[in-house]
Amino acid sequence: MVSNRTKDEPHRLGHDVFLDEVHSFEFWFQAVEGYLSDHPYGCSRTPVVAEPEIAESARDGLITTLCNYCVGETAALEAASSMIAFAPNRRSKIFLATQVVDEARHLEVLLHRLEQLGVADPEAEVDLRANRSLLAFKRRLLELVAARDWESAVFAQNVILETMEFTVFSAHIELADPITAEVLEGIIKDERRHMGFGENDIGRRLMDAPHIRARLATVREELDPLVLDAFEETLDQIGVPRSERPDLGRRYLSSVTRLGFDS
Amino acid sequence: MTDPLLEEEVGSEEPRQRFVLDETGFDEVPKKYRRFYRKWGGPTDTLAPNEVLCPVCKVVIRSTRELRVGDRVYCMPCMSRLVVAKSASGLLEAIVNYG
């Protein structure tokens, strides 16, 4: 019998019950309620506090960085929404539906932040400032999705892209102005689910069908240079010291390493 | 892997410490689960005997009982199943179990 002390202890759930719970729309809804209610556009400051003083060069760098975050979020929005059609089971379909909502929200709050920084037409600015490698990554991701290649699409989107975003956003928060930092904190809370979904889905599939490893290794070989180029450029823009980059690189690579791919 | 649903504390194993968990402000899971997780304070954050760090998303996972090698825990924020193991430094760590 479960005592009151251990009531609701998640570690007591059977694995299938756990998976049903964390993939459910109900779980998502109650989770995001905790950190998004009363946070218009991802920020608790209502009305918005005065824009912090940001030097012109820093502001310009921040705008470029946020534009590239928009490219990544748009890629995930377009990919995740299309992946629902060929997701292999009900849990994945429902989870992806929640991810689509998350990605749409991320895009919206980032565009809103660009407006707050004085960008008159944020979407046009994204087109102007987008990193070429990130655009190439997006094109390739959408090709994998169009080919209905579930494993490669999840690997590219939920492992490679989401892990890069999680790593970069975490580093950026440490250096960002308070408004940008709060917006990014809200996004990171969603990214935990997205990258965890990817790593666990691919981990299970590699155990059941080891032959897919070679295909995923090829995808990684193709996408890694694109991601690393975007990664380096963004770290330059947000001012991450060179001495801290090896550690960030290790963090970025930790998921693929756990999945058994050479780092 | 020790399944808490099946485990009975009998035999030669030392009784485990029990812990009362309070919420710490962690807000990324539904309310009823929030006390089972907390934010990680970085490398200087000392974990209690009922805590282990999720290697996937860097959230501290908490249990109402002392954790031991072989225990199964779940990280709800990143949807991972983990097994408690001993690291090279002798501390408890969590390893992802995809199976």
PDB file of N, CA, C and O in Angstrom, chain A residues 4-15 18-19 21-23 27 30-31 33-35 95 166 189 192-193 195-197 199-200 203-204 207 255 258-259, chain B residues 4-5 18-20 27-37 55-59 61-64 72-81 96-99:
ATOM      1  N   ASN A   4       0.746   8.106   2.364  1.00  0.00           N
ATOM      2  CA  ASN A   4       0.611   9.492   1.919  1.00  0.00           C
ATOM      3  C   ASN A   4       1.957  10.091   1.570  1.00  0.00           C
ATOM      4  O   ASN A   4       2.076  10.927   0.697  1.00  0.00           O
ATOM      5  N   ARG A   5       3.000   9.624   2.314  1.00  0.00           N
ATOM      6  CA  ARG A   5       4.332  10.173   2.107  1.00  0.00           C
ATOM      7  C   ARG A   5       4.831   9.898   0.687  1.00  0.00           C
ATOM      8  O   ARG A   5       5.546  10.677   0.102  1.00  0.00           O
ATOM      9  N   THR A   6       4.466   8.739   0.172  1.00  0.00           N
ATOM     10  CA  THR A   6       4.956   8.383  -1.166  1.00  0.00           C
ATOM     11  C   THR A   6       3.897   8.569  -2.242  1.00  0.00           C
ATOM     12  O   THR A   6       4.132   8.259  -3.397  1.00  0.00           O
ATOM     13  N   LYS A   7       2.706   9.057  -1.833  1.00  0.00           N
ATOM     14  CA  LYS A   7       1.643   9.260  -2.806  1.00  0.00           C
ATOM     15  C   LYS A   7       2.150  10.162  -3.938  1.00  0.00           C
ATOM     16  O   LYS A   7       2.829  11.136  -3.690  1.00  0.00           O
ATOM     17  N   ASP A   8       1.842   9.810  -5.130  1.00  0.00           N
ATOM     18  CA  ASP A   8       2.249  10.563  -6.328  1.00  0.00           C
ATOM     19  C   ASP A   8       3.727  10.434  -6.670  1.00  0.00           C
ATOM     20  O   ASP A   8       4.205  11.120  -7.569  1.00  0.00           O
ATOM     21  N   GLU A   9       4.490   9.615  -5.928  1.00  0.00           N
ATOM     22  CA  GLU A   9       5.920   9.475  -6.258  1.00  0.00           C
ATOM     23  C   GLU A   9       6.030   8.894  -7.666  1.00  0.00           C
ATOM     24  O   GLU A   9       5.626   7.750  -7.921  1.00  0.00           O
ATOM     25  N   PRO A  10       6.584   9.654  -8.600  1.00  0.00           N
ATOM     26  CA  PRO A  10       6.611   9.168  -9.984  1.00  0.00           C
ATOM     27  C   PRO A  10       7.453   7.921 -10.156  1.00  0.00           C
ATOM     28  O   PRO A  10       7.200   7.108 -11.044  1.00  0.00           O
ATOM     29  N   HIS A  11       8.469   7.748  -9.282  1.00  0.00           N
ATOM     30  CA  HIS A  11       9.384   6.618  -9.434  1.00  0.00           C
ATOM     31  C   HIS A  11       8.703   5.274  -9.159  1.00  0.00           C
ATOM     32  O   HIS A  11       9.273   4.226  -9.413  1.00  0.00           O
ATOM     33  N   ARG A  12       7.492   5.317  -8.624  1.00  0.00           N
ATOM     34  CA  ARG A  12       6.755   4.087  -8.365  1.00  0.00           C
ATOM     35  C   ARG A  12       5.880   3.680  -9.548  1.00  0.00           C
ATOM     36  O   ARG A  12       5.261   2.621  -9.530  1.00  0.00           O
ATOM     37  N   LEU A  13       5.808   4.519 -10.544  1.00  0.00           N
ATOM     38  CA  LEU A  13       4.964   4.187 -11.698  1.00  0.00           C
ATOM     39  C   LEU A  13       5.594   3.060 -12.516  1.00  0.00           C
ATOM     40  O   LEU A  13       6.820   2.974 -12.634  1.00  0.00           O
ATOM     41  N   GLY A  14       4.757   2.224 -13.106  1.00  0.00           N
ATOM     42  CA  GLY A  14       5.261   1.265 -14.074  1.00  0.00           C
ATOM     43  C   GLY A  14       5.737   2.029 -15.311  1.00  0.00           C
ATOM     44  O   GLY A  14       5.283   3.149 -15.557  1.00  0.00           O
ATOM     45  N   HIS A  15       6.636   1.420 -16.093  1.00  0.00           N
ATOM     46  CA  HIS A  15       7.227   2.172 -17.199  1.00  0.00           C
ATOM     47  C   HIS A  15       6.182   2.597 -18.226  1.00  0.00           C
ATOM     48  O   HIS A  15       6.202   3.732 -18.713  1.00  0.00           O
ATOM     49  N   PHE A  18       4.241   5.456 -16.866  1.00  0.00           N
ATOM     50  CA  PHE A  18       5.083   6.662 -16.918  1.00  0.00           C
ATOM     51  C   PHE A  18       5.096   7.247 -18.331  1.00  0.00           C
ATOM     52  O   PHE A  18       4.906   8.453 -18.518  1.00  0.00           O
ATOM     53  N   LEU A  19       5.316   6.381 -19.318  1.00  0.00           N
ATOM     54  CA  LEU A  19       5.387   6.878 -20.699  1.00  0.00           C
ATOM     55  C   LEU A  19       4.060   7.497 -21.135  1.00  0.00           C
ATOM     56  O   LEU A  19       4.039   8.549 -21.782  1.00  0.00           O
ATOM     57  N   GLU A  21       1.908   8.876 -19.207  1.00  0.00           N
ATOM     58  CA  GLU A  21       1.741  10.127 -18.460  1.00  0.00           C
ATOM     59  C   GLU A  21       2.539  11.269 -19.105  1.00  0.00           C
ATOM     60  O   GLU A  21       2.000  12.331 -19.393  1.00  0.00           O
ATOM     61  N   VAL A  22       3.840  11.050 -19.325  1.00  0.00           N
ATOM     62  CA  VAL A  22       4.680  12.170 -19.770  1.00  0.00           C
ATOM     63  C   VAL A  22       4.471  12.543 -21.243  1.00  0.00           C
ATOM     64  O   VAL A  22       4.843  13.641 -21.650  1.00  0.00           O
ATOM     65  N   HIS A  23       3.889  11.635 -22.022  1.00  0.00           N
ATOM     66  CA  HIS A  23       3.607  11.974 -23.419  1.00  0.00           C
ATOM     67  C   HIS A  23       2.224  12.609 -23.587  1.00  0.00           C
ATOM     68  O   HIS A  23       1.862  12.985 -24.697  1.00  0.00           O
ATOM     69  N   PHE A  27      -0.472  16.089 -19.240  1.00  0.00           N
ATOM     70  CA  PHE A  27       0.797  16.346 -18.542  1.00  0.00           C
ATOM     71  C   PHE A  27       1.397  17.662 -19.040  1.00  0.00           C
ATOM     72  O   PHE A  27       1.820  18.510 -18.256  1.00  0.00           O
ATOM     73  N   GLN A  30      -0.567  20.758 -17.741  1.00  0.00           N
ATOM     74  CA  GLN A  30      -0.324  21.081 -16.323  1.00  0.00           C
ATOM     75  C   GLN A  30       1.125  21.521 -16.083  1.00  0.00           C
ATOM     76  O   GLN A  30       1.397  22.265 -15.146  1.00  0.00           O
ATOM     77  N   ALA A  31       2.037  21.034 -16.917  1.00  0.00           N
ATOM     78  CA  ALA A  31       3.444  21.432 -16.765  1.00  0.00           C
ATOM     79  C   ALA A  31       3.638  22.889 -17.182  1.00  0.00           C
ATOM     80  O   ALA A  31       4.211  23.687 -16.433  1.00  0.00           O
ATOM     81  N   GLU A  33       1.498  25.187 -17.465  1.00  0.00           N
ATOM     82  CA  GLU A  33       0.714  26.101 -16.629  1.00  0.00           C
ATOM     83  C   GLU A  33       1.588  26.648 -15.496  1.00  0.00           C
ATOM     84  O   GLU A  33       1.466  27.799 -15.099  1.00  0.00           O
ATOM     85  N   GLY A  34       2.511  25.801 -15.027  1.00  0.00           N
ATOM     86  CA  GLY A  34       3.369  26.194 -13.912  1.00  0.00           C
ATOM     87  C   GLY A  34       4.291  27.357 -14.241  1.00  0.00           C
ATOM     88  O   GLY A  34       4.622  28.154 -13.364  1.00  0.00           O
ATOM     89  N   TYR A  35       4.722  27.460 -15.480  1.00  0.00           N
ATOM     90  CA  TYR A  35       5.695  28.519 -15.779  1.00  0.00           C
ATOM     91  C   TYR A  35       5.271  29.489 -16.874  1.00  0.00           C
ATOM     92  O   TYR A  35       6.000  30.434 -17.157  1.00  0.00           O
ATOM     93  N   PHE A  95       2.601  13.711 -28.300  1.00  0.00           N
ATOM     94  CA  PHE A  95       3.742  14.505 -27.846  1.00  0.00           C
ATOM     95  C   PHE A  95       4.123  15.554 -28.890  1.00  0.00           C
ATOM     96  O   PHE A  95       4.379  16.716 -28.570  1.00  0.00           O
ATOM     97  N   PHE A 166      19.355  23.874 -26.520  1.00  0.00           N
ATOM     98  CA  PHE A 166      19.408  23.801 -25.047  1.00  0.00           C
ATOM     99  C   PHE A 166      20.756  24.316 -24.547  1.00  0.00           C
ATOM    100  O   PHE A 166      20.832  25.097 -23.596  1.00  0.00           O
ATOM    101  N   LYS A 189      12.724  25.400 -20.623  1.00  0.00           N
ATOM    102  CA  LYS A 189      11.874  24.448 -19.892  1.00  0.00           C
ATOM    103  C   LYS A 189      11.130  23.540 -20.860  1.00  0.00           C
ATOM    104  O   LYS A 189      10.867  22.372 -20.555  1.00  0.00           O
ATOM    105  N   ARG A 192      13.661  20.844 -22.603  1.00  0.00           N
ATOM    106  CA  ARG A 192      13.966  19.608 -21.858  1.00  0.00           C
ATOM    107  C   ARG A 192      13.095  18.459 -22.359  1.00  0.00           C
ATOM    108  O   ARG A 192      13.570  17.338 -22.539  1.00  0.00           O
ATOM    109  N   ARG A 193      11.820  18.735 -22.546  1.00  0.00           N
ATOM    110  CA  ARG A 193      10.928  17.673 -23.042  1.00  0.00           C
ATOM    111  C   ARG A 193      11.318  17.267 -24.453  1.00  0.00           C
ATOM    112  O   ARG A 193      11.363  16.084 -24.774  1.00  0.00           O
ATOM    113  N   MET A 195      14.182  17.487 -26.204  1.00  0.00           N
ATOM    114  CA  MET A 195      15.413  16.702 -26.411  1.00  0.00           C
ATOM    115  C   MET A 195      15.326  15.362 -25.691  1.00  0.00           C
ATOM    116  O   MET A 195      15.862  14.359 -26.171  1.00  0.00           O
ATOM    117  N   GLY A 196      14.620  15.326 -24.549  1.00  0.00           N
ATOM    118  CA  GLY A 196      14.451  14.043 -23.858  1.00  0.00           C
ATOM    119  C   GLY A 196      13.635  13.067 -24.687  1.00  0.00           C
ATOM    120  O   GLY A 196      13.953  11.871 -24.775  1.00  0.00           O
ATOM    121  N   PHE A 197      12.589  13.585 -25.327  1.00  0.00           N
ATOM    122  CA  PHE A 197      11.781  12.739 -26.224  1.00  0.00           C
ATOM    123  C   PHE A 197      12.682  12.147 -27.305  1.00  0.00           C
ATOM    124  O   PHE A 197      12.636  10.953 -27.592  1.00  0.00           O
ATOM    125  N   GLU A 199      16.080  11.790 -27.489  1.00  0.00           N
ATOM    126  CA  GLU A 199      17.121  10.842 -27.056  1.00  0.00           C
ATOM    127  C   GLU A 199      16.499   9.494 -26.667  1.00  0.00           C
ATOM    128  O   GLU A 199      17.032   8.437 -27.020  1.00  0.00           O
ATOM    129  N   ASN A 200      15.393   9.536 -25.950  1.00  0.00           N
ATOM    130  CA  ASN A 200      14.788   8.277 -25.505  1.00  0.00           C
ATOM    131  C   ASN A 200      14.159   7.507 -26.661  1.00  0.00           C
ATOM    132  O   ASN A 200      14.239   6.274 -26.706  1.00  0.00           O
ATOM    133  N   GLY A 203      17.093   6.133 -28.579  1.00  0.00           N
ATOM    134  CA  GLY A 203      17.741   5.095 -27.766  1.00  0.00           C
ATOM    135  C   GLY A 203      16.982   3.783 -27.821  1.00  0.00           C
ATOM    136  O   GLY A 203      17.573   2.705 -27.993  1.00  0.00           O
ATOM    137  N   ARG A 204      15.654   3.841 -27.710  1.00  0.00           N
ATOM    138  CA  ARG A 204      14.832   2.618 -27.776  1.00  0.00           C
ATOM    139  C   ARG A 204      14.934   1.985 -29.157  1.00  0.00           C
ATOM    140  O   ARG A 204      15.038   0.768 -29.298  1.00  0.00           O
ATOM    141  N   MET A 207      18.138   0.120 -29.796  1.00  0.00           N
ATOM    142  CA  MET A 207      18.176  -1.186 -29.123  1.00  0.00           C
ATOM    143  C   MET A 207      17.382  -2.220 -29.915  1.00  0.00           C
ATOM    144  O   MET A 207      17.790  -3.371 -30.043  1.00  0.00           O
ATOM    145  N   SER A 255      24.473  14.030 -25.604  1.00  0.00           N
ATOM    146  CA  SER A 255      23.356  13.158 -26.025  1.00  0.00           C
ATOM    147  C   SER A 255      23.815  12.129 -27.049  1.00  0.00           C
ATOM    148  O   SER A 255      23.525  10.939 -26.917  1.00  0.00           O
ATOM    149  N   ARG A 258      25.939   9.505 -25.405  1.00  0.00           N
ATOM    150  CA  ARG A 258      25.159   8.496 -24.660  1.00  0.00           C
ATOM    151  C   ARG A 258      24.483   7.518 -25.610  1.00  0.00           C
ATOM    152  O   ARG A 258      24.293   6.350 -25.285  1.00  0.00           O
ATOM    153  N   LEU A 259      24.115   7.996 -26.789  1.00  0.00           N
ATOM    154  CA  LEU A 259      23.461   7.111 -27.760  1.00  0.00           C
ATOM    155  C   LEU A 259      24.467   6.222 -28.486  1.00  0.00           C
ATOM    156  O   LEU A 259      24.083   5.403 -29.328  1.00  0.00           O
TER     157      LEU A 259
ATOM    158  N   PRO B   4      10.694  -0.036  -7.824  1.00  0.00           N
ATOM    159  CA  PRO B   4      10.100   0.312  -6.530  1.00  0.00           C
ATOM    160  C   PRO B   4       8.715  -0.295  -6.323  1.00  0.00           C
ATOM    161  O   PRO B   4       8.257  -0.431  -5.191  1.00  0.00           O
ATOM    162  N   LEU B   5       8.033  -0.657  -7.415  1.00  0.00           N
ATOM    163  CA  LEU B   5       6.711  -1.265  -7.274  1.00  0.00           C
ATOM    164  C   LEU B   5       6.815  -2.672  -6.703  1.00  0.00           C
ATOM    165  O   LEU B   5       5.923  -3.146  -6.022  1.00  0.00           O
ATOM    166  N   ARG B  18      14.322   7.716   5.155  1.00  0.00           N
ATOM    167  CA  ARG B  18      13.141   8.273   4.483  1.00  0.00           C
ATOM    168  C   ARG B  18      13.215   9.800   4.525  1.00  0.00           C
ATOM    169  O   ARG B  18      13.787  10.371   5.459  1.00  0.00           O
ATOM    170  N   PHE B  19      12.606  10.412   3.548  1.00  0.00           N
ATOM    171  CA  PHE B  19      12.689  11.871   3.432  1.00  0.00           C
ATOM    172  C   PHE B  19      11.298  12.456   3.163  1.00  0.00           C
ATOM    173  O   PHE B  19      10.519  11.878   2.399  1.00  0.00           O
ATOM    174  N   VAL B  20      11.029  13.556   3.827  1.00  0.00           N
ATOM    175  CA  VAL B  20       9.804  14.312   3.528  1.00  0.00           C
ATOM    176  C   VAL B  20      10.192  15.396   2.528  1.00  0.00           C
ATOM    177  O   VAL B  20      11.119  16.166   2.776  1.00  0.00           O
ATOM    178  N   ASP B  27       8.976  24.194 -11.339  1.00  0.00           N
ATOM    179  CA  ASP B  27       7.621  24.363 -11.890  1.00  0.00           C
ATOM    180  C   ASP B  27       7.435  23.737 -13.273  1.00  0.00           C
ATOM    181  O   ASP B  27       6.532  24.113 -14.010  1.00  0.00           O
ATOM    182  N   GLU B  28       8.274  22.780 -13.635  1.00  0.00           N
ATOM    183  CA  GLU B  28       8.228  22.262 -15.020  1.00  0.00           C
ATOM    184  C   GLU B  28       7.435  20.986 -15.181  1.00  0.00           C
ATOM    185  O   GLU B  28       7.427  20.390 -16.259  1.00  0.00           O
ATOM    186  N   VAL B  29       6.797  20.524 -14.119  1.00  0.00           N
ATOM    187  CA  VAL B  29       5.960  19.324 -14.194  1.00  0.00           C
ATOM    188  C   VAL B  29       4.641  19.649 -13.498  1.00  0.00           C
ATOM    189  O   VAL B  29       4.552  20.654 -12.770  1.00  0.00           O
ATOM    190  N   PRO B  30       3.600  18.823 -13.691  1.00  0.00           N
ATOM    191  CA  PRO B  30       2.347  19.089 -12.981  1.00  0.00           C
ATOM    192  C   PRO B  30       2.563  19.186 -11.464  1.00  0.00           C
ATOM    193  O   PRO B  30       3.484  18.566 -10.918  1.00  0.00           O
ATOM    194  N   LYS B  31       1.699  19.960 -10.832  1.00  0.00           N
ATOM    195  CA  LYS B  31       1.892  20.323  -9.423  1.00  0.00           C
ATOM    196  C   LYS B  31       2.157  19.110  -8.521  1.00  0.00           C
ATOM    197  O   LYS B  31       3.016  19.154  -7.648  1.00  0.00           O
ATOM    198  N   LYS B  32       1.423  18.021  -8.742  1.00  0.00           N
ATOM    199  CA  LYS B  32       1.549  16.889  -7.821  1.00  0.00           C
ATOM    200  C   LYS B  32       2.932  16.239  -7.871  1.00  0.00           C
ATOM    201  O   LYS B  32       3.309  15.513  -6.964  1.00  0.00           O
ATOM    202  N   TYR B  33       3.690  16.511  -8.939  1.00  0.00           N
ATOM    203  CA  TYR B  33       5.023  15.902  -9.053  1.00  0.00           C
ATOM    204  C   TYR B  33       6.156  16.872  -8.722  1.00  0.00           C
ATOM    205  O   TYR B  33       7.318  16.484  -8.734  1.00  0.00           O
ATOM    206  N   ARG B  34       5.828  18.127  -8.461  1.00  0.00           N
ATOM    207  CA  ARG B  34       6.896  19.138  -8.395  1.00  0.00           C
ATOM    208  C   ARG B  34       7.902  18.896  -7.275  1.00  0.00           C
ATOM    209  O   ARG B  34       9.080  19.191  -7.413  1.00  0.00           O
ATOM    210  N   ARG B  35       7.452  18.334  -6.138  1.00  0.00           N
ATOM    211  CA  ARG B  35       8.389  18.150  -5.021  1.00  0.00           C
ATOM    212  C   ARG B  35       9.423  17.070  -5.310  1.00  0.00           C
ATOM    213  O   ARG B  35      10.401  16.932  -4.568  1.00  0.00           O
ATOM    214  N   PHE B  36       9.221  16.304  -6.362  1.00  0.00           N
ATOM    215  CA  PHE B  36      10.162  15.225  -6.683  1.00  0.00           C
ATOM    216  C   PHE B  36      11.315  15.691  -7.591  1.00  0.00           C
ATOM    217  O   PHE B  36      12.127  14.871  -8.017  1.00  0.00           O
ATOM    218  N   TYR B  37      11.366  16.974  -7.851  1.00  0.00           N
ATOM    219  CA  TYR B  37      12.427  17.516  -8.703  1.00  0.00           C
ATOM    220  C   TYR B  37      12.862  18.873  -8.144  1.00  0.00           C
ATOM    221  O   TYR B  37      12.087  19.552  -7.470  1.00  0.00           O
ATOM    222  N   PRO B  55      21.288  13.114 -16.207  1.00  0.00           N
ATOM    223  CA  PRO B  55      22.359  13.474 -17.146  1.00  0.00           C
ATOM    224  C   PRO B  55      21.824  14.085 -18.439  1.00  0.00           C
ATOM    225  O   PRO B  55      22.565  14.744 -19.160  1.00  0.00           O
ATOM    226  N   VAL B  56      20.549  13.878 -18.730  1.00  0.00           N
ATOM    227  CA  VAL B  56      19.979  14.374 -19.983  1.00  0.00           C
ATOM    228  C   VAL B  56      19.659  15.864 -19.874  1.00  0.00           C
ATOM    229  O   VAL B  56      20.050  16.651 -20.729  1.00  0.00           O
ATOM    230  N   CYS B  57      18.952  16.245 -18.802  1.00  0.00           N
ATOM    231  CA  CYS B  57      18.450  17.630 -18.754  1.00  0.00           C
ATOM    232  C   CYS B  57      18.950  18.415 -17.547  1.00  0.00           C
ATOM    233  O   CYS B  57      18.549  19.568 -17.364  1.00  0.00           O
ATOM    234  N   LYS B  58      19.807  17.789 -16.715  1.00  0.00           N
ATOM    235  CA  LYS B  58      20.444  18.489 -15.590  1.00  0.00           C
ATOM    236  C   LYS B  58      19.439  19.033 -14.569  1.00  0.00           C
ATOM    237  O   LYS B  58      19.582  20.150 -14.062  1.00  0.00           O
ATOM    238  N   VAL B  59      18.428  18.230 -14.280  1.00  0.00           N
ATOM    239  CA  VAL B  59      17.507  18.529 -13.184  1.00  0.00           C
ATOM    240  C   VAL B  59      17.809  17.526 -12.077  1.00  0.00           C
ATOM    241  O   VAL B  59      18.176  16.377 -12.352  1.00  0.00           O
ATOM    242  N   ILE B  61      16.735  14.911  -9.457  1.00  0.00           N
ATOM    243  CA  ILE B  61      15.596  14.010  -9.225  1.00  0.00           C
ATOM    244  C   ILE B  61      15.615  13.637  -7.744  1.00  0.00           C
ATOM    245  O   ILE B  61      16.672  13.296  -7.204  1.00  0.00           O
ATOM    246  N   ARG B  62      14.456  13.674  -7.107  1.00  0.00           N
ATOM    247  CA  ARG B  62      14.383  13.407  -5.664  1.00  0.00           C
ATOM    248  C   ARG B  62      13.423  12.259  -5.387  1.00  0.00           C
ATOM    249  O   ARG B  62      12.427  12.078  -6.087  1.00  0.00           O
ATOM    250  N   SER B  63      13.724  11.526  -4.339  1.00  0.00           N
ATOM    251  CA  SER B  63      12.861  10.416  -3.940  1.00  0.00           C
ATOM    252  C   SER B  63      12.524  10.571  -2.461  1.00  0.00           C
ATOM    253  O   SER B  63      13.234  11.268  -1.728  1.00  0.00           O
ATOM    254  N   THR B  64      11.470   9.904  -2.006  1.00  0.00           N
ATOM    255  CA  THR B  64      11.140   9.952  -0.579  1.00  0.00           C
ATOM    256  C   THR B  64      12.021   9.006   0.225  1.00  0.00           C
ATOM    257  O   THR B  64      11.935   8.952   1.436  1.00  0.00           O
ATOM    258  N   ARG B  72      15.553   2.382  -9.764  1.00  0.00           N
ATOM    259  CA  ARG B  72      15.018   3.054 -10.954  1.00  0.00           C
ATOM    260  C   ARG B  72      14.371   4.373 -10.536  1.00  0.00           C
ATOM    261  O   ARG B  72      13.621   4.408  -9.558  1.00  0.00           O
ATOM    262  N   VAL B  73      14.674   5.415 -11.266  1.00  0.00           N
ATOM    263  CA  VAL B  73      13.984   6.696 -11.061  1.00  0.00           C
ATOM    264  C   VAL B  73      13.577   7.237 -12.434  1.00  0.00           C
ATOM    265  O   VAL B  73      14.130   6.836 -13.466  1.00  0.00           O
ATOM    266  N   TYR B  74      12.623   8.149 -12.408  1.00  0.00           N
ATOM    267  CA  TYR B  74      12.173   8.773 -13.650  1.00  0.00           C
ATOM    268  C   TYR B  74      12.447  10.268 -13.606  1.00  0.00           C
ATOM    269  O   TYR B  74      12.206  10.919 -12.584  1.00  0.00           O
ATOM    270  N   CYS B  75      12.895  10.809 -14.726  1.00  0.00           N
ATOM    271  CA  CYS B  75      12.983  12.265 -14.865  1.00  0.00           C
ATOM    272  C   CYS B  75      11.800  12.700 -15.722  1.00  0.00           C
ATOM    273  O   CYS B  75      11.815  12.518 -16.944  1.00  0.00           O
ATOM    274  N   MET B  76      10.789  13.243 -15.075  1.00  0.00           N
ATOM    275  CA  MET B  76       9.606  13.676 -15.825  1.00  0.00           C
ATOM    276  C   MET B  76       9.875  14.891 -16.715  1.00  0.00           C
ATOM    277  O   MET B  76       9.319  14.979 -17.816  1.00  0.00           O
ATOM    278  N   PRO B  77      10.708  15.856 -16.279  1.00  0.00           N
ATOM    279  CA  PRO B  77      10.944  17.014 -17.157  1.00  0.00           C
ATOM    280  C   PRO B  77      11.479  16.636 -18.531  1.00  0.00           C
ATOM    281  O   PRO B  77      11.206  17.326 -19.509  1.00  0.00           O
ATOM    282  N   CYS B  78      12.280  15.545 -18.630  1.00  0.00           N
ATOM    283  CA  CYS B  78      12.794  15.163 -19.952  1.00  0.00           C
ATOM    284  C   CYS B  78      12.346  13.763 -20.352  1.00  0.00           C
ATOM    285  O   CYS B  78      12.859  13.206 -21.325  1.00  0.00           O
ATOM    286  N   MET B  79      11.432  13.169 -19.583  1.00  0.00           N
ATOM    287  CA  MET B  79      10.770  11.917 -19.965  1.00  0.00           C
ATOM    288  C   MET B  79      11.717  10.717 -19.987  1.00  0.00           C
ATOM    289  O   MET B  79      11.520   9.797 -20.778  1.00  0.00           O
ATOM    290  N   SER B  80      12.754  10.740 -19.128  1.00  0.00           N
ATOM    291  CA  SER B  80      13.755   9.670 -19.156  1.00  0.00           C
ATOM    292  C   SER B  80      13.588   8.693 -17.991  1.00  0.00           C
ATOM    293  O   SER B  80      13.258   9.090 -16.876  1.00  0.00           O
ATOM    294  N   ARG B  81      13.876   7.419 -18.290  1.00  0.00           N
ATOM    295  CA  ARG B  81      13.976   6.404 -17.241  1.00  0.00           C
ATOM    296  C   ARG B  81      15.461   6.220 -16.942  1.00  0.00           C
ATOM    297  O   ARG B  81      16.262   6.066 -17.857  1.00  0.00           O
ATOM    298  N   VAL B  96      20.971   6.666 -18.164  1.00  0.00           N
ATOM    299  CA  VAL B  96      19.721   6.529 -18.916  1.00  0.00           C
ATOM    300  C   VAL B  96      19.520   5.067 -19.305  1.00  0.00           C
ATOM    301  O   VAL B  96      20.441   4.393 -19.751  1.00  0.00           O
ATOM    302  N   ASN B  97      18.290   4.599 -19.117  1.00  0.00           N
ATOM    303  CA  ASN B  97      17.931   3.236 -19.516  1.00  0.00           C
ATOM    304  C   ASN B  97      16.892   3.342 -20.628  1.00  0.00           C
ATOM    305  O   ASN B  97      15.729   3.631 -20.374  1.00  0.00           O
ATOM    306  N   TYR B  98      17.319   3.121 -21.859  1.00  0.00           N
ATOM    307  CA  TYR B  98      16.408   3.293 -22.997  1.00  0.00           C
ATOM    308  C   TYR B  98      15.471   2.099 -23.177  1.00  0.00           C
ATOM    309  O   TYR B  98      14.461   2.211 -23.841  1.00  0.00           O
ATOM    310  N   GLY B  99      15.846   0.981 -22.643  1.00  0.00           N
ATOM    311  CA  GLY B  99      15.134  -0.270 -22.943  1.00  0.00           C
ATOM    312  C   GLY B  99      13.709  -0.328 -22.469  1.00  0.00           C
ATOM    313  O   GLY B  99      13.265   0.460 -21.686  1.00  0.00           O
TER     314      GLY B  99
END
